[in-house]
Amino acid sequence: MRTSRHVERRSFLKAAGASLATVGLTAAGCGGTSGSAGGGPVTIRYAWWGADDRAKRINESIALFEKKYPKIKVKTDFQPYLDFWKKFNTQAAGGNPPDVIQNAVTFLRKYAARNVLLDLRPQVEAGNLSTDNFRSGLEKFAEIDGKLLGLPVGSNSMGYIIDEKLYDKAGVTPEPGWTWDEWYAGMRKIKSRTGVAGDSGPHSIMYYYDLRLRQQGKAFFTEDGLGFTESDLTAEWTEAMKHIRSGLFTSPKRADQVKPKSATAAGLSAGEFTWDNFTVRYAAEGKSSYGIAPIPTTDGKKTGQYLGSLMLSGTARTKHPKEVATFIDFMVHDPEVGRIMGYDRGVLSTTEQFEAFEPTDRVSKQIAAYETRIAETGVLEPITPHPAGADVVESAFLRLATEMSLDKASPGEAVEKFFTEAKTAFTANA
């Protein structure tokens, strides 16, 4: 059994590597020298977003780090996602950001352009940080103009989370390669046979629309702007409003009433698009059983998927780049940290941690099986670059799609406002 499991995992690493070998982004950052040349104890600050369970896991991992490196103390801070970035923006503007942050691709170019992020490449060359044993391609995820601005702690991909009981009751079975027409037909059958909306409404999810675009040979972002037109988005949002009014998508007002619980976990829809590692929230919030279904396709083959990742980045103003590198190295390579963190931030990114974590719960097994399957089938593609200002654009997309769904704006009006705000965001971050 053990041997078979390792063969399966190695197969996943090989398949993922073939799809991700060309992953890469572009921009700038800077570094410094360690402030601990005299060998005295130092304290570094580490900030991330997440909830209490993530904090518990991270603090347990830090305790291991401090035991191994007693001269390095780690002061921690965590916030919910939006609060984290508000606080970090203020700290970065004031010249006092944390030494290490949890980071995401949406923010790389923005903070690289402002020279906020530490180039970790010198620390790799000095032997303080290893880029070995990453699932092939992931070590390049935060590589920008030859500078290394972070290392991934895990990977995830977009999935379609379904309420398995509702799908079974309606007699709908999602299969790899199913088309959007089959997806819509399945939702209509679910609505007819169960009275529940087929989907929570994907119109406000930027990464869902990115998949749709990538299946058509486009993408949400190019290196310096948007990769689609106003007419593209008007057609998409007009179609979404039709499905909201027909009841095929969940009523936005009802979905808003159950927040922060998701519409699917609340029993208001049979499925919704989200990152595969978020599957854990459905088991915690809902009363049904939930699975990860394949992404529908345009041609029965191309899903537009890629591996995304949370990462750890250092900040350029740190006085302790060596200690920052030592900490990041430990957090991404140490096997015991992998066992502690599990798939909280995605499927573990290094072979040491990937091999060390033995999934025992149903949800973690589902996530691992899903990412193994999409890697082996060869659907994964390189991620497209996220230009500086992408975070502002994503926020505008969510807000304006929500306003439209609540009949506060027509699709055309919402699209016009979105393109205006996107242009302003890109100009401000150029």
mmCIF file with all atom_site columns, N, CA, C and O in Angstrom, residues 397-415:
data_model
loop_
_atom_site.group_PDB
_atom_site.id
_atom_site.type_symbol
_atom_site.label_atom_id
_atom_site.label_alt_id
_atom_site.label_comp_id
_atom_site.label_asym_id
_atom_site.label_entity_id
_atom_site.label_seq_id
_atom_site.pdbx_PDB_ins_code
_atom_site.Cartn_x
_atom_site.Cartn_y
_atom_site.Cartn_z
_atom_site.occupancy
_atom_site.B_iso_or_equiv
_atom_site.pdbx_formal_charge
_atom_site.auth_seq_id
_atom_site.auth_comp_id
_atom_site.auth_asym_id
_atom_site.auth_atom_id
_atom_site.pdbx_PDB_model_num
ATOM 1  N N  . PHE A 1 397 ? -14.160 43.700 -10.009 1.00 0.00 ? 397 PHE A N  1
ATOM 2  C CA . PHE A 1 397 ? -14.942 42.669 -10.700 1.00 0.00 ? 397 PHE A CA 1
ATOM 3  C C  . PHE A 1 397 ? -15.978 42.069 -9.761  1.00 0.00 ? 397 PHE A C  1
ATOM 4  O O  . PHE A 1 397 ? -17.161 41.937 -10.110 1.00 0.00 ? 397 PHE A O  1
ATOM 5  N N  . LEU A 1 398 ? -15.556 41.722 -8.550  1.00 0.00 ? 398 LEU A N  1
ATOM 6  C CA . LEU A 1 398 ? -16.467 41.151 -7.557  1.00 0.00 ? 398 LEU A CA 1
ATOM 7  C C  . LEU A 1 398 ? -17.563 42.139 -7.179  1.00 0.00 ? 398 LEU A C  1
ATOM 8  O O  . LEU A 1 398 ? -18.755 41.800 -7.166  1.00 0.00 ? 398 LEU A O  1
ATOM 9  N N  . ARG A 1 399 ? -17.182 43.369 -6.900  1.00 0.00 ? 399 ARG A N  1
ATOM 10 C CA . ARG A 1 399 ? -18.152 44.375 -6.448  1.00 0.00 ? 399 ARG A CA 1
ATOM 11 C C  . ARG A 1 399 ? -19.177 44.696 -7.528  1.00 0.00 ? 399 ARG A C  1
ATOM 12 O O  . ARG A 1 399 ? -20.396 44.728 -7.255  1.00 0.00 ? 399 ARG A O  1
ATOM 13 N N  . LEU A 1 400 ? -18.723 44.920 -8.747  1.00 0.00 ? 400 LEU A N  1
ATOM 14 C CA . LEU A 1 400 ? -19.643 45.338 -9.807  1.00 0.00 ? 400 LEU A CA 1
ATOM 15 C C  . LEU A 1 400 ? -20.532 44.185 -10.276 1.00 0.00 ? 400 LEU A C  1
ATOM 16 O O  . LEU A 1 400 ? -21.707 44.396 -10.600 1.00 0.00 ? 400 LEU A O  1
ATOM 17 N N  . ALA A 1 401 ? -19.997 42.960 -10.289 1.00 0.00 ? 401 ALA A N  1
ATOM 18 C CA . ALA A 1 401 ? -20.840 41.808 -10.626 1.00 0.00 ? 401 ALA A CA 1
ATOM 19 C C  . ALA A 1 401 ? -21.920 41.611 -9.579  1.00 0.00 ? 401 ALA A C  1
ATOM 20 O O  . ALA A 1 401 ? -23.059 41.260 -9.900  1.00 0.00 ? 401 ALA A O  1
ATOM 21 N N  . THR A 1 402 ? -21.573 41.849 -8.323  1.00 0.00 ? 402 THR A N  1
ATOM 22 C CA . THR A 1 402 ? -22.556 41.725 -7.242  1.00 0.00 ? 402 THR A CA 1
ATOM 23 C C  . THR A 1 402 ? -23.629 42.797 -7.359  1.00 0.00 ? 402 THR A C  1
ATOM 24 O O  . THR A 1 402 ? -24.824 42.514 -7.204  1.00 0.00 ? 402 THR A O  1
ATOM 25 N N  . GLU A 1 403 ? -23.215 44.035 -7.635  1.00 0.00 ? 403 GLU A N  1
ATOM 26 C CA . GLU A 1 403 ? -24.187 45.117 -7.810  1.00 0.00 ? 403 GLU A CA 1
ATOM 27 C C  . GLU A 1 403 ? -25.137 44.799 -8.958  1.00 0.00 ? 403 GLU A C  1
ATOM 28 O O  . GLU A 1 403 ? -26.352 45.002 -8.851  1.00 0.00 ? 403 GLU A O  1
ATOM 29 N N  . MET A 1 404 ? -24.593 44.289 -10.055 1.00 0.00 ? 404 MET A N  1
ATOM 30 C CA . MET A 1 404 ? -25.419 43.925 -11.203 1.00 0.00 ? 404 MET A CA 1
ATOM 31 C C  . MET A 1 404 ? -26.424 42.843 -10.829 1.00 0.00 ? 404 MET A C  1
ATOM 32 O O  . MET A 1 404 ? -27.614 42.923 -11.163 1.00 0.00 ? 404 MET A O  1
ATOM 33 N N  . SER A 1 405 ? -25.950 41.824 -10.096 1.00 0.00 ? 405 SER A N  1
ATOM 34 C CA . SER A 1 405 ? -26.833 40.711 -9.752  1.00 0.00 ? 405 SER A CA 1
ATOM 35 C C  . SER A 1 405 ? -27.963 41.138 -8.829  1.00 0.00 ? 405 SER A C  1
ATOM 36 O O  . SER A 1 405 ? -29.022 40.495 -8.787  1.00 0.00 ? 405 SER A O  1
ATOM 37 N N  . LEU A 1 406 ? -27.752 42.239 -8.104  1.00 0.00 ? 406 LEU A N  1
ATOM 38 C CA . LEU A 1 406 ? -28.790 42.776 -7.215  1.00 0.00 ? 406 LEU A CA 1
ATOM 39 C C  . LEU A 1 406 ? -29.631 43.835 -7.921  1.00 0.00 ? 406 LEU A C  1
ATOM 40 O O  . LEU A 1 406 ? -30.374 44.578 -7.277  1.00 0.00 ? 406 LEU A O  1
ATOM 41 N N  . ASP A 1 407 ? -29.516 43.923 -9.241  1.00 0.00 ? 407 ASP A N  1
ATOM 42 C CA . ASP A 1 407 ? -30.267 44.864 -10.083 1.00 0.00 ? 407 ASP A CA 1
ATOM 43 C C  . ASP A 1 407 ? -29.965 46.328 -9.771  1.00 0.00 ? 407 ASP A C  1
ATOM 44 O O  . ASP A 1 407 ? -30.809 47.205 -9.973  1.00 0.00 ? 407 ASP A O  1
ATOM 45 N N  . LYS A 1 408 ? -28.734 46.596 -9.303  1.00 0.00 ? 408 LYS A N  1
ATOM 46 C CA . LYS A 1 408 ? -28.329 47.979 -9.062  1.00 0.00 ? 408 LYS A CA 1
ATOM 47 C C  . LYS A 1 408 ? -27.676 48.577 -10.304 1.00 0.00 ? 408 LYS A C  1
ATOM 48 O O  . LYS A 1 408 ? -27.407 49.778 -10.346 1.00 0.00 ? 408 LYS A O  1
ATOM 49 N N  . ALA A 1 409 ? -27.414 47.731 -11.287 1.00 0.00 ? 409 ALA A N  1
ATOM 50 C CA . ALA A 1 409 ? -26.851 48.183 -12.562 1.00 0.00 ? 409 ALA A CA 1
ATOM 51 C C  . ALA A 1 409 ? -27.159 47.134 -13.608 1.00 0.00 ? 409 ALA A C  1
ATOM 52 O O  . ALA A 1 409 ? -27.267 45.943 -13.298 1.00 0.00 ? 409 ALA A O  1
ATOM 53 N N  . SER A 1 410 ? -27.309 47.559 -14.856 1.00 0.00 ? 410 SER A N  1
ATOM 54 C CA . SER A 1 410 ? -27.495 46.608 -15.949 1.00 0.00 ? 410 SER A CA 1
ATOM 55 C C  . SER A 1 410 ? -26.143 45.981 -16.279 1.00 0.00 ? 410 SER A C  1
ATOM 56 O O  . SER A 1 410 ? -25.091 46.521 -15.912 1.00 0.00 ? 410 SER A O  1
ATOM 57 N N  . PRO A 1 411 ? -26.138 44.853 -16.989 1.00 0.00 ? 411 PRO A N  1
ATOM 58 C CA . PRO A 1 411 ? -24.850 44.277 -17.400 1.00 0.00 ? 411 PRO A CA 1
ATOM 59 C C  . PRO A 1 411 ? -23.970 45.270 -18.153 1.00 0.00 ? 411 PRO A C  1
ATOM 60 O O  . PRO A 1 411 ? -22.770 45.367 -17.896 1.00 0.00 ? 411 PRO A O  1
ATOM 61 N N  . GLY A 1 412 ? -24.575 46.018 -19.072 1.00 0.00 ? 412 GLY A N  1
ATOM 62 C CA . GLY A 1 412 ? -23.803 46.991 -19.842 1.00 0.00 ? 412 GLY A CA 1
ATOM 63 C C  . GLY A 1 412 ? -23.200 48.073 -18.969 1.00 0.00 ? 412 GLY A C  1
ATOM 64 O O  . GLY A 1 412 ? -22.033 48.462 -19.151 1.00 0.00 ? 412 GLY A O  1
ATOM 65 N N  . GLU A 1 413 ? -23.990 48.579 -18.012 1.00 0.00 ? 413 GLU A N  1
ATOM 66 C CA . GLU A 1 413 ? -23.485 49.623 -17.109 1.00 0.00 ? 413 GLU A CA 1
ATOM 67 C C  . GLU A 1 413 ? -22.368 49.094 -16.219 1.00 0.00 ? 413 GLU A C  1
ATOM 68 O O  . GLU A 1 413 ? -21.367 49.778 -15.988 1.00 0.00 ? 413 GLU A O  1
ATOM 69 N N  . ALA A 1 414 ? -22.548 47.870 -15.711 1.00 0.00 ? 414 ALA A N  1
ATOM 70 C CA . ALA A 1 414 ? -21.538 47.267 -14.843 1.00 0.00 ? 414 ALA A CA 1
ATOM 71 C C  . ALA A 1 414 ? -20.235 47.036 -15.603 1.00 0.00 ? 414 ALA A C  1
ATOM 72 O O  . ALA A 1 414 ? -19.142 47.276 -15.073 1.00 0.00 ? 414 ALA A O  1
ATOM 73 N N  . VAL A 1 415 ? -20.346 46.584 -16.841 1.00 0.00 ? 415 VAL A N  1
ATOM 74 C CA . VAL A 1 415 ? -19.155 46.340 -17.657 1.00 0.00 ? 415 VAL A CA 1
ATOM 75 C C  . VAL A 1 415 ? -18.425 47.650 -17.945 1.00 0.00 ? 415 VAL A C  1
ATOM 76 O O  . VAL A 1 415 ? -17.187 47.725 -17.840 1.00 0.00 ? 415 VAL A O  1
#
